[in-house]
mmCIF file of C-alpha atoms in Angstrom:
data_model
loop_
_atom_site.group_PDB
_atom_site.id
_atom_site.type_symbol
_atom_site.label_atom_id
_atom_site.label_comp_id
_atom_site.label_asym_id
_atom_site.label_seq_id
_atom_site.Cartn_x
_atom_site.Cartn_y
_atom_site.Cartn_z
ATOM 1 C CA UNK A 1 0.000 0.000 0.000
ATOM 2 C CA UNK A 2 1.551 3.312 -1.070
ATOM 3 C CA UNK A 3 1.810 6.380 1.155
ATOM 4 C CA UNK A 4 -1.065 8.262 -0.507
ATOM 5 C CA UNK A 5 -3.176 5.105 -0.240
ATOM 6 C CA UNK A 6 -2.491 4.953 3.500
ATOM 7 C CA UNK A 7 -3.926 8.417 3.858
ATOM 8 C CA UNK A 8 -6.799 7.932 1.406
ATOM 9 C CA UNK A 9 -8.087 4.799 3.052
ATOM 10 C CA UNK A 10 -10.513 6.499 5.443
ATOM 11 C CA UNK A 11 -11.984 3.205 6.640
ATOM 12 C CA UNK A 12 -8.738 2.208 8.377
ATOM 13 C CA UNK A 13 -8.182 5.666 9.866
ATOM 14 C CA UNK A 14 -11.632 5.664 11.446
ATOM 15 C CA UNK A 15 -10.743 2.466 13.297
ATOM 16 C CA UNK A 16 -8.443 3.906 15.990
ATOM 17 C CA UNK A 17 -6.827 0.553 16.779
ATOM 18 C CA UNK A 18 -4.925 0.704 13.469
ATOM 19 C CA UNK A 19 -3.936 4.369 13.471
ATOM 20 C CA UNK A 20 -0.540 4.104 15.182
ATOM 21 C CA UNK A 21 0.520 1.377 12.741
ATOM 22 C CA UNK A 22 -0.711 3.342 9.713
ATOM 23 C CA UNK A 23 1.089 6.479 10.896
ATOM 24 C CA UNK A 24 4.299 4.602 11.657
ATOM 25 C CA UNK A 25 4.289 3.064 8.174
ATOM 26 C CA UNK A 26 3.678 6.511 6.680
ATOM 27 C CA UNK A 27 6.651 7.943 8.609
ATOM 28 C CA UNK A 28 8.930 5.112 7.464
ATOM 29 C CA UNK A 29 7.915 5.476 3.804
ATOM 30 C CA UNK A 30 8.388 9.249 3.935
ATOM 31 C CA UNK A 31 11.765 8.918 5.766
ATOM 32 C CA UNK A 32 10.464 10.881 8.755
ATOM 33 C CA UNK A 33 11.398 10.339 12.366
ATOM 34 C CA UNK A 34 8.974 7.961 14.006
ATOM 35 C CA UNK A 35 6.047 9.560 15.825
ATOM 36 C CA UNK A 36 6.632 10.450 19.480
ATOM 37 C CA UNK A 37 3.692 10.122 21.886
ATOM 38 C CA UNK A 38 3.256 12.132 25.096
ATOM 39 C CA UNK A 39 0.419 10.689 27.151
ATOM 40 C CA UNK A 40 -0.757 11.928 30.537
ATOM 41 C CA UNK A 41 -3.657 11.612 32.916
ATOM 42 C CA UNK A 42 -6.202 14.296 32.178
ATOM 43 C CA UNK A 43 -7.677 16.186 35.094
ATOM 44 C CA UNK A 44 -10.834 14.718 36.488
ATOM 45 C CA UNK A 45 -12.224 12.373 39.125
ATOM 46 C CA UNK A 46 -11.733 9.195 37.090
ATOM 47 C CA UNK A 47 -8.782 7.717 35.250
ATOM 48 C CA UNK A 48 -8.768 9.372 31.837
ATOM 49 C CA UNK A 49 -5.895 10.027 29.448
ATOM 50 C CA UNK A 50 -5.013 12.437 26.698
ATOM 51 C CA UNK A 51 -2.128 12.238 24.259
ATOM 52 C CA UNK A 52 -0.151 14.697 22.168
ATOM 53 C CA UNK A 53 1.836 13.198 19.330
ATOM 54 C CA UNK A 54 4.683 14.807 17.379
ATOM 55 C CA UNK A 55 5.445 13.932 13.765
ATOM 56 C CA UNK A 56 7.695 15.993 11.486
ATOM 57 C CA UNK A 57 7.831 18.874 13.995
ATOM 58 C CA UNK A 58 4.049 19.153 14.132
ATOM 59 C CA UNK A 59 1.992 18.319 17.224
ATOM 60 C CA UNK A 60 -1.356 16.557 17.042
ATOM 61 C CA UNK A 61 -3.729 16.324 20.002
ATOM 62 C CA UNK A 62 -5.979 13.328 20.572
ATOM 63 C CA UNK A 63 -9.208 13.075 22.528
ATOM 64 C CA UNK A 64 -9.749 12.269 26.184
ATOM 65 C CA UNK A 65 -10.335 8.541 26.675
ATOM 66 C CA UNK A 66 -10.283 5.839 29.328
ATOM 67 C CA UNK A 67 -6.986 4.162 28.427
ATOM 68 C CA UNK A 68 -3.445 5.216 27.624
ATOM 69 C CA UNK A 69 -3.322 2.978 24.526
ATOM 70 C CA UNK A 70 -6.510 4.429 23.087
ATOM 71 C CA UNK A 71 -5.319 7.988 23.810
ATOM 72 C CA UNK A 72 -2.268 7.326 21.627
ATOM 73 C CA UNK A 73 -4.391 5.776 18.866
ATOM 74 C CA UNK A 74 -6.702 8.804 18.889
ATOM 75 C CA UNK A 75 -3.747 11.199 18.609
ATOM 76 C CA UNK A 76 -2.503 9.160 15.645
ATOM 77 C CA UNK A 77 -5.968 9.324 14.085
ATOM 78 C CA UNK A 78 -5.945 13.119 14.446
ATOM 79 C CA UNK A 79 -2.606 13.223 12.598
ATOM 80 C CA UNK A 80 -3.887 10.947 9.821
ATOM 81 C CA UNK A 81 -6.999 13.073 9.335
ATOM 82 C CA UNK A 82 -4.878 16.229 9.174
ATOM 83 C CA UNK A 83 -2.432 14.661 6.707
ATOM 84 C CA UNK A 84 -5.343 13.441 4.576
ATOM 85 C CA UNK A 85 -6.770 16.989 4.453
ATOM 86 C CA UNK A 86 -3.345 18.348 3.464
ATOM 87 C CA UNK A 87 -3.023 15.728 0.725
ATOM 88 C CA UNK A 88 -6.483 16.567 -0.602
ATOM 89 C CA UNK A 89 -5.752 20.309 -0.502
ATOM 90 C CA UNK A 90 -2.439 19.928 -2.324
ATOM 91 C CA UNK A 91 -4.030 17.742 -5.026
ATOM 92 C CA UNK A 92 -6.869 20.234 -5.396
ATOM 93 C CA UNK A 93 -4.372 23.089 -5.704
ATOM 94 C CA UNK A 94 -2.400 21.175 -8.337
ATOM 95 C CA UNK A 95 -5.598 20.597 -10.323
ATOM 96 C CA UNK A 96 -6.490 24.285 -10.093
ATOM 97 C CA UNK A 97 -3.043 25.280 -11.357
ATOM 98 C CA UNK A 98 -3.416 22.867 -14.280
ATOM 99 C CA UNK A 99 -6.881 24.223 -15.069
ATOM 100 C CA UNK A 100 -5.640 27.791 -14.806
ATOM 101 C CA UNK A 101 -2.789 26.947 -17.188
ATOM 102 C CA UNK A 102 -5.248 25.398 -19.653
ATOM 103 C CA UNK A 103 -7.451 28.491 -19.487
ATOM 104 C CA UNK A 104 -4.560 30.875 -20.124
ATOM 105 C CA UNK A 105 -3.577 28.872 -23.216
ATOM 106 C CA UNK A 106 -7.159 28.891 -24.510
ATOM 107 C CA UNK A 107 -7.602 32.581 -23.764
ATOM 108 C CA UNK A 108 -4.307 33.682 -25.285
ATOM 109 C CA UNK A 109 -5.008 37.054 -26.860
ATOM 110 C CA UNK A 110 -4.825 37.226 -30.622
ATOM 111 C CA UNK A 111 -4.443 40.400 -32.589
ATOM 112 C CA UNK A 112 -6.850 39.279 -35.294
ATOM 113 C CA UNK A 113 -4.800 41.067 -37.906
ATOM 114 C CA UNK A 114 -3.011 39.261 -40.677
ATOM 115 C CA UNK A 115 0.436 40.030 -41.980
ATOM 116 C CA UNK A 116 0.853 42.383 -44.907
#
């Protein structure tokens, strides 16, 4: 599965149990440092956790959950969703540039005058 496919496959990213593995594979294929997870107990009367994860100098924050493992998976899912949005935006921008280039070729001004 290629890197873009890892990010496009929304079904796997919605299943938090797989997110750390998907993100790790993405980091390896892109020659990035592996993700680093910072998990702590969130404030509250019960045992809940929250995780911040760092990948390529960017921090992603997960959701509050009842286990440390799931907190890390949710932080990874946040990163995957963000990377997927970035991938979509960059592809959209590339398509717009191509379309704009096509339009400028089609709309190239002509003088309408022949040579003498």
